[in-house]
Each structure stands twice: as structure tokens, then as C-alpha cells.
Short mmCIF file of C-alpha atoms in Angstrom, two decimals:
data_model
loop_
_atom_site.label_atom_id
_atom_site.label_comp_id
_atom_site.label_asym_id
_atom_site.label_seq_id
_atom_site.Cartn_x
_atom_site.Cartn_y
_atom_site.Cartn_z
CA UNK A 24 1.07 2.65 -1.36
CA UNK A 25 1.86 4.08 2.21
CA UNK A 26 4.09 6.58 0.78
CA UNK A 27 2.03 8.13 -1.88
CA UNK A 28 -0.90 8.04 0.61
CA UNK A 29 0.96 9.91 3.10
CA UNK A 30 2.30 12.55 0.25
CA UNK A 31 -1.53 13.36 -0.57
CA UNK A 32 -2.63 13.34 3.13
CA UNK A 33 0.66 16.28 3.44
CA UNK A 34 -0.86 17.98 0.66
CA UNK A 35 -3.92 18.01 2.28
CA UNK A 36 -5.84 16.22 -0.45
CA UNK A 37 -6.96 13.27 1.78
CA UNK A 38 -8.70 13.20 5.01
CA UNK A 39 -7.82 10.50 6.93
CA UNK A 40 -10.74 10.85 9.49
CA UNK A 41 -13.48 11.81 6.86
CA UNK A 42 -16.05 8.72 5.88
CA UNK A 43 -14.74 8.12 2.43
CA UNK A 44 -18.66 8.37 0.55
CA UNK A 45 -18.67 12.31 2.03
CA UNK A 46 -15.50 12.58 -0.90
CA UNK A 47 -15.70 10.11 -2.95
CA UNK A 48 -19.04 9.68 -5.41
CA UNK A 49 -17.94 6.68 -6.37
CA UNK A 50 -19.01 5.20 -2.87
CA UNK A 51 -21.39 7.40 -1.46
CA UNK A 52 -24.20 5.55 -0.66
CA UNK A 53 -22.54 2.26 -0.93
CA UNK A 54 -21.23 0.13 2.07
CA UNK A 55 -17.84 1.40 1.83
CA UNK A 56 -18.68 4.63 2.22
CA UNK A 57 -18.57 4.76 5.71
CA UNK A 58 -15.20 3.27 6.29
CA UNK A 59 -12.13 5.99 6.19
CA UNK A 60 -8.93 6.39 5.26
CA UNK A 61 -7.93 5.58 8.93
CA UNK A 62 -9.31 2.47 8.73
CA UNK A 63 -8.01 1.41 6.10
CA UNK A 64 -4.36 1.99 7.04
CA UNK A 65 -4.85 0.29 10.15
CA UNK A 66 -7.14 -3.14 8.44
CA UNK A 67 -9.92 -2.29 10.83
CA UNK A 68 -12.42 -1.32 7.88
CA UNK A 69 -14.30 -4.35 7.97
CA UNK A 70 -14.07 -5.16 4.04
CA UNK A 71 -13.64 -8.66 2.69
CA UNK A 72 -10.36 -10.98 3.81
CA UNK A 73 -9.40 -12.51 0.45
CA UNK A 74 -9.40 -11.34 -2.57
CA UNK A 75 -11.11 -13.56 -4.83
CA UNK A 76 -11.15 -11.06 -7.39
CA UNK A 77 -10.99 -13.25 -10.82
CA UNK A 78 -13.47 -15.36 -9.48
CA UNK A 79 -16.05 -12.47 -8.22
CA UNK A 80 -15.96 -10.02 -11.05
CA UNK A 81 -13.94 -11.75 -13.60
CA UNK A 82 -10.57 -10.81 -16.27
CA UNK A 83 -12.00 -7.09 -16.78
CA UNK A 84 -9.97 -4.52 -14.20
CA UNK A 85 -12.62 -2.18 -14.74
CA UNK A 86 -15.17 -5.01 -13.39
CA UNK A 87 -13.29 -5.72 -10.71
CA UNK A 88 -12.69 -1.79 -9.50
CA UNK A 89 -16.77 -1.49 -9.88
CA UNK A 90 -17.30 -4.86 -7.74
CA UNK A 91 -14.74 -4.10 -4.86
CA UNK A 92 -16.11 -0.16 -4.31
CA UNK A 93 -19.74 -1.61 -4.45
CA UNK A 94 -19.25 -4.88 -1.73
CA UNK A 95 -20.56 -4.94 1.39
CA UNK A 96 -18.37 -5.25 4.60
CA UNK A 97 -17.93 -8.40 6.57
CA UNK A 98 -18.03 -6.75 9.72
CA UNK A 99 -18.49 -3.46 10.84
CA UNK A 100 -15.36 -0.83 10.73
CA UNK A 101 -13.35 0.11 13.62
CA UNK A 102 -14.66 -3.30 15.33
CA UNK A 103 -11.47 -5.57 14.75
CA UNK A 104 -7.96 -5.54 13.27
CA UNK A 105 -7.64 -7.97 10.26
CA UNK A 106 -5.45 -8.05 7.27
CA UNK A 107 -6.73 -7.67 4.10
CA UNK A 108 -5.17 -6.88 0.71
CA UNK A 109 -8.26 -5.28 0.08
CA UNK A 110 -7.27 -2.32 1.97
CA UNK A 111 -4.39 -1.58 0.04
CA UNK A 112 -6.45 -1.99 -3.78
CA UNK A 113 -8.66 0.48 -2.39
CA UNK A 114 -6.56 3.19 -0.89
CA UNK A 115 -4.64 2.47 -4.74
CA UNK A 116 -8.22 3.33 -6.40
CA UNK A 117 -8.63 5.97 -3.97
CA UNK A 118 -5.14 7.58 -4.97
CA UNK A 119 -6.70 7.33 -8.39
CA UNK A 120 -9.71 9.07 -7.98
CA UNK A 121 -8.11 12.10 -6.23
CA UNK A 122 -5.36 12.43 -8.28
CA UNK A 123 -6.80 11.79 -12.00
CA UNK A 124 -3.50 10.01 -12.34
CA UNK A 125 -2.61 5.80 -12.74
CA UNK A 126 -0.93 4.56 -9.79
CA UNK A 127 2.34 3.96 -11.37
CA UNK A 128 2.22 7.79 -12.37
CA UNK A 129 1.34 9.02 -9.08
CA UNK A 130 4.31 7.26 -7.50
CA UNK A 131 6.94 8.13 -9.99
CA UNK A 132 5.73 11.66 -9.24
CA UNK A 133 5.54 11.95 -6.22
CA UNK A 134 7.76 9.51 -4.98
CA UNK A 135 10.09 7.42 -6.79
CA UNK A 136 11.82 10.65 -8.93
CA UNK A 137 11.81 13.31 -6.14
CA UNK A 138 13.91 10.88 -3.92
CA UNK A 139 16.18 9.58 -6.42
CA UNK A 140 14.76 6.33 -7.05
CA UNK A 141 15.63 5.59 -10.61
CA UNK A 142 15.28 1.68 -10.45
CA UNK A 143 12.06 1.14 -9.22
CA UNK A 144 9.25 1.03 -10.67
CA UNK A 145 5.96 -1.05 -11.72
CA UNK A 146 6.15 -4.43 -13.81
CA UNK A 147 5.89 -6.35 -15.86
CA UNK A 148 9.84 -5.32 -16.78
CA UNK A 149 11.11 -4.89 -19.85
CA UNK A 150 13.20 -7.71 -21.03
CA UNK A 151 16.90 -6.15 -19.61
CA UNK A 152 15.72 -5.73 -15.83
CA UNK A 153 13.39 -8.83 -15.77
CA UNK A 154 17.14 -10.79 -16.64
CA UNK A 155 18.07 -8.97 -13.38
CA UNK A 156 15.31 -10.37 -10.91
CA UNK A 157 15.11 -13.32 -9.00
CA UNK A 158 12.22 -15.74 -9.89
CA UNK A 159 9.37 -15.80 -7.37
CA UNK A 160 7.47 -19.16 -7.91
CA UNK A 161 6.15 -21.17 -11.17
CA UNK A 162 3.80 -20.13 -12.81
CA UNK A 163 0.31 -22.59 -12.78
CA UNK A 164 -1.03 -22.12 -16.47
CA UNK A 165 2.27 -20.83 -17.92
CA UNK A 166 5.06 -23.21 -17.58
CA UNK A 167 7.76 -20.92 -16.67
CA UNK A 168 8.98 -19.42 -12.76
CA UNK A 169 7.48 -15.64 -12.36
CA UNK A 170 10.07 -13.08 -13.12
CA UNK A 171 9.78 -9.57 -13.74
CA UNK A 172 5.96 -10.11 -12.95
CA UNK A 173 4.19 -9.16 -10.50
CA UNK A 174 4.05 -12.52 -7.52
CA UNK A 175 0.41 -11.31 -6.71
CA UNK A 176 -2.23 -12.71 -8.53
CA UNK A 177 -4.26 -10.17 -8.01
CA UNK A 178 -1.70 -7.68 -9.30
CA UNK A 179 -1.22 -9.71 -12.28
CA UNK A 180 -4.95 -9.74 -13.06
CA UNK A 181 -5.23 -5.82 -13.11
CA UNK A 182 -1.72 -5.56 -15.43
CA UNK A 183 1.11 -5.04 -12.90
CA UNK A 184 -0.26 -1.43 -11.29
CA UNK A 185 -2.43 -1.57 -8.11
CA UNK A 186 -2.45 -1.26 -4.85
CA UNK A 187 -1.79 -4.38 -3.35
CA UNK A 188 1.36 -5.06 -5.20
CA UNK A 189 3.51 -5.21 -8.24
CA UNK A 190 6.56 -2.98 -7.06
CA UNK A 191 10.66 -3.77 -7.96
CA UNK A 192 13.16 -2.34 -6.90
CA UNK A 193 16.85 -2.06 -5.98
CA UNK A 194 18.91 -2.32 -2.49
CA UNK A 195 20.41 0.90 -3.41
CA UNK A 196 16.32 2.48 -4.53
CA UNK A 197 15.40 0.77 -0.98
CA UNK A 198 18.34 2.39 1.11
CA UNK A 199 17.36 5.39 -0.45
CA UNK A 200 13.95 5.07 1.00
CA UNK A 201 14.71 4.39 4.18
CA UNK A 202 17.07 7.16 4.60
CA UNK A 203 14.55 9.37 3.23
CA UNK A 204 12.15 7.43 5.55
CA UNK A 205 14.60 8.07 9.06
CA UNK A 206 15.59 12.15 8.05
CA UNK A 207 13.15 13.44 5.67
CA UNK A 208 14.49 15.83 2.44
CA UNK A 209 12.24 19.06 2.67
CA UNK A 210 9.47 18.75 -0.17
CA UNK A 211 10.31 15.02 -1.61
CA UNK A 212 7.97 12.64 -1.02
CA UNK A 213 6.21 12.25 2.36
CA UNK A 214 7.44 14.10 5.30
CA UNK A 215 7.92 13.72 9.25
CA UNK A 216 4.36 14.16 9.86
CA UNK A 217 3.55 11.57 7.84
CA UNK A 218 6.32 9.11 9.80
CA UNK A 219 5.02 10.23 13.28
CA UNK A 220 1.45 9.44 12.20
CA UNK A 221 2.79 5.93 11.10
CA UNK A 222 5.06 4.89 13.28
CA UNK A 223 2.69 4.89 16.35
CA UNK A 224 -0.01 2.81 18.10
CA UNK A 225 -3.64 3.71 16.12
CA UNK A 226 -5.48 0.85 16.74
CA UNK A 227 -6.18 1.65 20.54
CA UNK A 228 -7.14 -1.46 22.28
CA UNK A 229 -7.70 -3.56 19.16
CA UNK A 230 -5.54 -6.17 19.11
CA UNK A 231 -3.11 -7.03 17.13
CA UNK A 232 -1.63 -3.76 17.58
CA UNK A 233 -0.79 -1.63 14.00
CA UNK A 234 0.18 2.00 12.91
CA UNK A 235 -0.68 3.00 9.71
CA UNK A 236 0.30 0.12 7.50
CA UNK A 237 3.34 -0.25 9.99
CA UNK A 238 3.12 -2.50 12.47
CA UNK A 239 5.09 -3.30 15.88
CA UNK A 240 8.53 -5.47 15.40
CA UNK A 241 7.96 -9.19 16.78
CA UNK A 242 7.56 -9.03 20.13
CA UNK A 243 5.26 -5.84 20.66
CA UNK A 244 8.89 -3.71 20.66
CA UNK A 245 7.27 -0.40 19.33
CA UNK A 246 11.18 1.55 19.10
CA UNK A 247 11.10 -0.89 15.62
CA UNK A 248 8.40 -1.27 13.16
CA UNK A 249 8.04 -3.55 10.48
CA UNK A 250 5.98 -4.21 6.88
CA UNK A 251 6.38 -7.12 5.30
CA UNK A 252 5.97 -8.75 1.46
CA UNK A 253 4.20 -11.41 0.63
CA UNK A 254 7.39 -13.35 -0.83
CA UNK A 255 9.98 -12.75 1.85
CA UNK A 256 10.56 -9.16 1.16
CA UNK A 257 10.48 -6.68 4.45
CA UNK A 258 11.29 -3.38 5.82
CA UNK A 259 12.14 -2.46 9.28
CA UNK A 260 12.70 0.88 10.68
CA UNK A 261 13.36 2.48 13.80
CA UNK A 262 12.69 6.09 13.82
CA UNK A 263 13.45 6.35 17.68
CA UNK A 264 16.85 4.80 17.40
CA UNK A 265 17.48 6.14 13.97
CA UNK A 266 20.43 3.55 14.01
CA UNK A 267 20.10 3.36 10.20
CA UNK A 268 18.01 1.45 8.01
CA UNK A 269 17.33 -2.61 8.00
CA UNK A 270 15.73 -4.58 5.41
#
């Protein structure tokens, strides 16, 4: 999600800064149309902490996408850093919107193909690559280990493609990445900008401390930042050492 965001902010379709409702019908009007892009990327936006999506709006993806542009925040934006998969679904919805283009699309696109990453890509996997993953958990309700599915519920619920999660890949797709990631290829993918924006304090004095979706290695050490999965997965990067990549 940080990538594709960060190709559309270089293309100068997406303000980070602007208050997403002055963009985005959609919102206008509605709580989350004050909150930006910024905040967002940083979990300062003030929008809910859990999903809870099957429960709020049901089975129906198109329910859910109405309920999560139309809640109201828990507290108000810029006021506190807090994690929430929430920002990620709605930067996802926001790619969307901008683009007229799924998710998946928008990152083969932009991303994935223009940087040579021909083994990643969206589940739930055919039958050949699924035999290739390793099992996440099992399954309540379906008497079998996750594999080739997306670990999320959440990502399950809306078919495999949002924001939040859903994502395989390869070590080789992944190295690829982060090379990409430490020396930029002129027009593939998201550029240096888009790193130096990142991979920098923008949470001021808020505390914990984050970039945009990056966040400071253990310890506060801001030469290395880190982003973490939900199952064990992570990525850490040091643009300032640019001693290669880590993951």
C-alpha cells in the first residue's frame, strides 16, 4: 500500500496535506473528511482501532467500504499516534477512487511489473503457488491451516484485495524491492522523494515516533526503519547506511 501511495503522490495525483472530503465526494461532509493523507500514513487520523468489519457492516464488501468512509473518528486527527488497520483499508479505497482501478491492478501497474516483480501478487493463489506457501494458522469454521489465503480476516472478508493485507510474495520479488527501495530505477515505481518523505520523523512530538508507514528500528535508531506483518513477516531498511537490504 505504501508503495502505490507514494507512486500516485509522485504523479501528483494525491495530496498528502489536502483534507481528504476537499477531493474525495465520497467523504465530503462526512467525519473522515477532514483527516488527510498525512495522517493516515502516520496512524494519527483518529479513525477506529479494530476492525470489526463483519460484525459492523456485515459479508457485503460494498457494505463495508460505505460503513468505514461514513464512521465517525474516535478521537480527533493529528492528536495521537495509534495503529490502526483502518488506515491502510482506506488509503486502499482511496487508491481506488483516484485511480478507477482495483487495488490488485493498480499495484501490478504501477509496481509489481515495472520493477520486475513477477511472483507477487494478490491471493487467494491458484492451486500451483498456494502448494508453495507456508501455512499461516487454522482456519476456525474451515478445518484446514490458511494457505495461499490471505491471514487477515479482514482481507479475507473483502476477497483477498485491500488495503490492509492479502500480499505474497518471493525472497527474490522482496530483494527486488528493497533494492529498488535503497537506489531507485528512474520511472518504476516510487522514487527517492517518495523514500526521503518516508524514511523520516513526521509525527513531531507525538509519541511513538513514525514516518510514513515506516517506523524507527527498536530502540528509536532512526539510520534503520522497520514495517512489520502481522504473521512474522518484516522489512527493514536503512537508506543512510545503504548497507543492503534486510528482511
Amino acid at each position: 500500500m505504501w508503495s502505490v501511495i507514494g507512486a500516485l503522490w509522485e504523479e501528483g495525483r494525491l495530496p498528502l496535506d489536502q483534507p481528504l472530503g476537499t477531493f474525495w465526494p465520497e467523504v465530503a461532509g462526512r467525519p473522515l473528511g477532514q483527516v488527510t493523507a498525512h495522517h493516515l500514513l502516520t496512524h494519527t487520523a483518529g479513525v477506529p482501532l479494530r476492525a470489526n468489519l463483519k460484525a459492523s457492516y456485515g459479508t457485503d464488501p460494498r457494505a463495508v467500504r460505505e460503513g468505514v468512509l461514513r464512521e465517525a473518528l474516535h478521537r480527533p486527527p493529528g492528536e495521537a499516534v495509534e495503529y490502526t488497520d483502518r488506515a491502510a483499508l482506506i488509503l486502499g479505497f482511496l487508491a481506488e477512487h483516484l485511480t478507477g482501478a482495483t487495488l490488485d491492478r493498480l499495484a501490478a501497474s504501477l509496481i509489481w511489473r515495472p520493477l520486475g516483480m513477477t511472483g507477487t501478487r494478490f491471493g487467494p493463489l491458484p492451486d500451483a503457488e498456494r502448494a508453495r506457501c507456508a501455512p499461516t494458522e487454522f482456519g476456525p469454521g474451515s478445518g484446514a491451516h490458511l494457505k495461499g489465503v490471505a491471514h487477515d480476516f479482514s482481507a479475507r472478508l473483502l476477497g483477498g484485495v485491500c488495503g490492509i493485507a492479502g500480499v505474497f510474495s518471493t525472497l527474490d520479488d522482496l530483494a527486488r524491492f528493497q533494492r529498488h527501495l535503497l537506489n531507485p530505477a528512474p520511472r518504476a515505481g516510487f522514487g527517492e522523494a517518495w523514500v526521503t518523505q518516508s524514511l523520516r520523523i513526521r509525527t513531531g512530538g507525538l509519541a511513538p515516533r513514525r514516518g510514513l508507514f515506516w517506523h524507527p528500528g527498536p530502540g528509536g535508531d532512526e539510520d534503520v526503519y522497520v514495517h512489520y506483518g502481522f504473521t512474522g513477516t518484516a522489512l527493514w531498511v536503512s537508506a543512510k547506511q545503504h548497507g543492503g537490504p534486510s528482511c
